[in-house]
Amino acid sequence: MADEIVFYTNPMSRGRIARWMLEESGVPYRTEYLDFGTTMKSPAYLAVNPMGKVPAIQHGETVVTECAAICAYMAETFPEKGLAPTDAERGLYYRWMYFAAGPLEMAVTIKSLGFEPPADRLRMMGCGGFGNVMDTLEYAVSQSPYIAGERFTAADVYVGSQVGWGLRFGSIEKRQAFLDYWNRLSSREAYQRATEIDNAAIPAQPQA
């Protein structure tokens, strides 16, 4: 597909996940930086994403929002890049990508907000208890070098981003399995390149 990819983001947002996926894909794209509360809420951008948040990509007439969806879309749209799952990997690939997008992100967010669901109400929570989510994540990253098996895929971009962010900011426990998994991923050239791009785009802070 020859249509241009436009990437809407802010370097201090979840757009870093999509940036990493774009860099892993190795396809050309153009970045549009948006600011919170201003250009993200402009009529022009709300026509792209009515949520008024980033990231989003526009590929020709197709708009994709939500980081997990962007990772899956890029992998499937450019299969020659080898980031989509094989038939044997497909179950684990989708299982753990959407576990990270659902229960993991929900549990981490709830805990970060200081909310502890009552034990007798855990069945109402789509994610269950935080400890159970951490145990499940540890299981997921301990079965093989990568989340779907022996090979890096787009699911590792998404799951790995959740793990790396959580380790950095203390929102997940520093278990050895998480550290080992993140060390494997963060050494990738595409991750390092994406990080450099986003870090360089962060506005300089005024000097005191």
Coordinates of C-alpha atoms in Angstrom, one line a residue:
M1 CA 0.0 0.0 0.0
A2 CA 1.5 3.3 -1.1
D3 CA -0.7 5.6 0.9
E4 CA 1.1 7.9 3.3
I5 CA 1.1 7.1 7.0
V6 CA 0.5 10.1 9.2
F7 CA 1.3 9.6 12.9
Y8 CA -0.4 11.8 15.5
T9 CA 1.4 11.9 18.8
N10 CA 2.9 13.7 21.7
P11 CA 6.4 12.6 22.9
M12 CA 5.1 12.4 26.5
S13 CA 2.3 10.0 25.8
R14 CA 1.4 6.4 24.9
G15 CA 2.3 7.5 21.4
R16 CA 5.8 6.1 22.3
I17 CA 4.3 2.6 21.9
A18 CA 3.1 3.4 18.4
R19 CA 6.4 5.1 17.5
W20 CA 8.3 2.0 18.5
M21 CA 5.9 -0.1 16.3
L22 CA 6.4 2.2 13.3
E23 CA 10.1 2.1 13.7
E24 CA 10.0 -1.8 13.9
S25 CA 7.9 -1.8 10.7
G26 CA 10.5 0.3 8.8
V27 CA 7.9 2.0 6.6
P28 CA 7.9 5.7 5.9
Y29 CA 5.6 7.9 8.0
R30 CA 5.1 11.5 8.8
T31 CA 4.7 12.8 12.4
E32 CA 2.2 15.4 13.5
Y33 CA 2.9 16.5 17.1
L34 CA -0.1 17.6 19.1
D35 CA -0.4 19.3 22.5
F36 CA -2.6 18.2 25.3
G37 CA -5.7 20.3 25.8
T38 CA -5.2 22.5 22.6
T39 CA -4.4 20.9 19.3
M40 CA -5.6 17.5 20.5
K41 CA -9.0 19.0 21.1
S42 CA -9.1 21.0 17.8
P43 CA -11.9 20.3 15.3
A44 CA -9.3 19.1 12.8
Y45 CA -8.0 16.4 15.1
L46 CA -11.4 15.5 16.6
A47 CA -12.3 14.5 13.1
V48 CA -9.5 12.0 13.2
N49 CA -10.1 10.8 16.8
P50 CA -13.2 12.0 18.5
M51 CA -11.6 11.0 21.9
G52 CA -9.2 13.9 21.4
K53 CA -6.2 11.8 22.5
V54 CA -3.1 10.3 21.0
P55 CA -1.8 8.2 19.4
A56 CA -3.5 7.7 16.1
I57 CA -2.4 6.9 12.6
Q58 CA -4.0 7.7 9.3
H59 CA -3.1 5.4 6.5
G60 CA -4.8 6.7 3.4
E61 CA -8.5 6.7 4.3
T62 CA -8.0 4.4 7.2
V63 CA -7.7 5.7 10.8
V64 CA -6.5 3.5 13.6
T65 CA -6.4 4.6 17.3
E66 CA -5.5 2.7 20.5
C67 CA -1.9 1.4 20.8
A68 CA -2.7 -2.3 20.7
A69 CA -4.8 -1.8 17.5
I70 CA -2.0 0.2 15.9
C71 CA 0.5 -2.5 16.6
A72 CA -1.8 -5.2 15.2
Y73 CA -2.7 -3.1 12.2
M74 CA 0.8 -2.3 11.2
A75 CA 1.9 -6.0 11.6
E76 CA -1.0 -7.2 9.4
T77 CA -0.8 -4.4 6.8
F78 CA 2.9 -5.0 6.2
P79 CA 3.3 -8.8 6.7
E80 CA 6.7 -8.8 4.9
K81 CA 8.2 -7.1 8.0
G82 CA 7.7 -10.4 9.9
L83 CA 5.9 -8.8 12.9
A84 CA 2.5 -10.5 12.5
P85 CA 2.0 -14.0 14.1
T86 CA 2.4 -17.3 12.3
D87 CA -0.5 -19.7 12.6
A88 CA 1.4 -21.4 15.5
E89 CA 1.9 -18.1 17.3
R90 CA -1.5 -16.6 16.7
G91 CA -3.2 -17.7 19.9
L92 CA -0.5 -16.5 22.3
Y93 CA 0.0 -13.3 20.3
Y94 CA -3.6 -12.2 20.7
R95 CA -4.0 -13.6 24.1
W96 CA -1.2 -11.6 25.7
M97 CA -1.5 -8.5 23.6
Y98 CA -5.1 -8.0 24.7
F99 CA -4.4 -9.2 28.3
A100 CA -2.0 -6.2 28.4
A101 CA -4.5 -3.9 26.8
G102 CA -7.3 -5.0 29.2
P103 CA -6.6 -6.5 32.6
L104 CA -3.0 -5.3 32.9
E105 CA -3.6 -1.7 32.1
M106 CA -6.8 -1.6 34.1
A107 CA -5.2 -3.2 37.2
V108 CA -2.1 -0.9 37.0
T109 CA -4.3 2.2 36.6
I110 CA -6.6 1.3 39.5
K111 CA -3.6 0.7 41.8
S112 CA -1.9 3.9 40.7
L113 CA -5.0 5.9 41.6
G114 CA -4.8 4.4 45.1
F115 CA -8.1 2.4 44.8
E116 CA -8.2 -1.0 46.4
P117 CA -11.3 -3.0 45.3
P118 CA -13.0 -4.8 48.2
A119 CA -12.2 -8.5 48.1
D120 CA -15.9 -9.4 47.8
R121 CA -16.2 -7.2 44.7
L122 CA -13.2 -8.5 42.7
R123 CA -15.5 -10.6 40.6
M124 CA -17.0 -7.3 39.3
M125 CA -13.5 -6.2 38.1
G126 CA -12.6 -7.2 34.6
C127 CA -9.0 -7.5 35.7
G128 CA -9.4 -9.2 39.1
G129 CA -6.8 -8.4 41.8
F130 CA -3.5 -6.7 41.2
G131 CA -1.5 -9.6 42.5
N132 CA -3.2 -12.1 40.3
V133 CA -2.5 -9.8 37.3
M134 CA 1.2 -9.6 38.2
D135 CA 1.4 -13.4 38.6
T136 CA -0.3 -13.9 35.2
L137 CA 2.0 -11.4 33.5
E138 CA 5.0 -13.2 35.0
Y139 CA 3.7 -16.4 33.6
A140 CA 3.3 -14.8 30.2
V141 CA 6.8 -13.5 29.9
S142 CA 8.5 -16.6 31.4
Q143 CA 7.3 -19.3 29.0
S144 CA 9.6 -18.4 26.1
P145 CA 12.0 -15.5 25.1
Y146 CA 9.2 -13.6 23.5
I147 CA 5.5 -13.3 24.2
A148 CA 4.3 -15.6 21.4
G149 CA 7.3 -17.9 21.3
E150 CA 10.9 -17.8 20.1
R151 CA 10.4 -14.8 17.8
F152 CA 9.8 -11.1 18.4
T153 CA 6.4 -9.9 17.1
A154 CA 4.2 -6.8 17.4
A155 CA 2.7 -8.3 20.6
D156 CA 6.1 -7.8 22.2
V157 CA 6.0 -4.1 21.3
Y158 CA 2.7 -3.7 23.2
V159 CA 3.3 -6.0 26.1
G160 CA 6.9 -4.9 26.4
S161 CA 5.9 -1.2 26.5
Q162 CA 3.6 -1.9 29.4
V163 CA 6.4 -3.8 31.2
G164 CA 9.1 -1.2 30.5
W165 CA 6.8 1.7 31.5
G166 CA 5.8 -0.1 34.7
L167 CA 9.3 -0.9 35.7
R168 CA 10.5 2.7 35.1
F169 CA 7.7 4.4 37.1
G170 CA 7.1 1.7 39.7
S171 CA 3.6 0.8 38.7
I172 CA 4.5 -2.9 38.4
E173 CA 6.7 -5.0 40.6
K174 CA 10.4 -5.4 39.8
R175 CA 10.2 -9.2 39.4
Q176 CA 13.2 -10.8 37.8
A177 CA 11.1 -12.2 34.9
F178 CA 9.9 -8.7 34.0
L179 CA 13.5 -7.3 34.2
D180 CA 14.8 -10.1 32.0
Y181 CA 12.1 -9.7 29.4
W182 CA 12.4 -5.9 29.2
N183 CA 16.2 -6.2 28.9
R184 CA 15.7 -8.4 25.8
L185 CA 13.4 -5.9 24.2
S186 CA 15.0 -2.6 25.1
S187 CA 18.2 -3.5 23.4
R188 CA 16.4 -3.6 20.0
E189 CA 17.6 -0.9 17.5
A190 CA 14.1 0.1 16.6
Y191 CA 13.2 0.7 20.3
Q192 CA 16.3 2.8 20.9
R193 CA 15.8 4.8 17.7
A194 CA 12.1 5.5 18.6
T195 CA 13.2 6.6 22.1
E196 CA 15.8 8.9 20.7
I197 CA 13.2 10.5 18.4
D198 CA 10.7 11.0 21.1
N199 CA 13.2 12.3 23.7
A200 CA 14.5 14.8 21.2
A201 CA 10.9 16.1 20.6
I202 CA 10.2 16.8 24.3
P203 CA 10.1 20.6 24.7
A204 CA 13.1 21.9 26.7
Q205 CA 12.2 23.1 30.2
P206 CA 12.8 26.7 31.0
Q207 CA 15.9 27.4 33.0
A208 CA 15.4 28.5 36.6

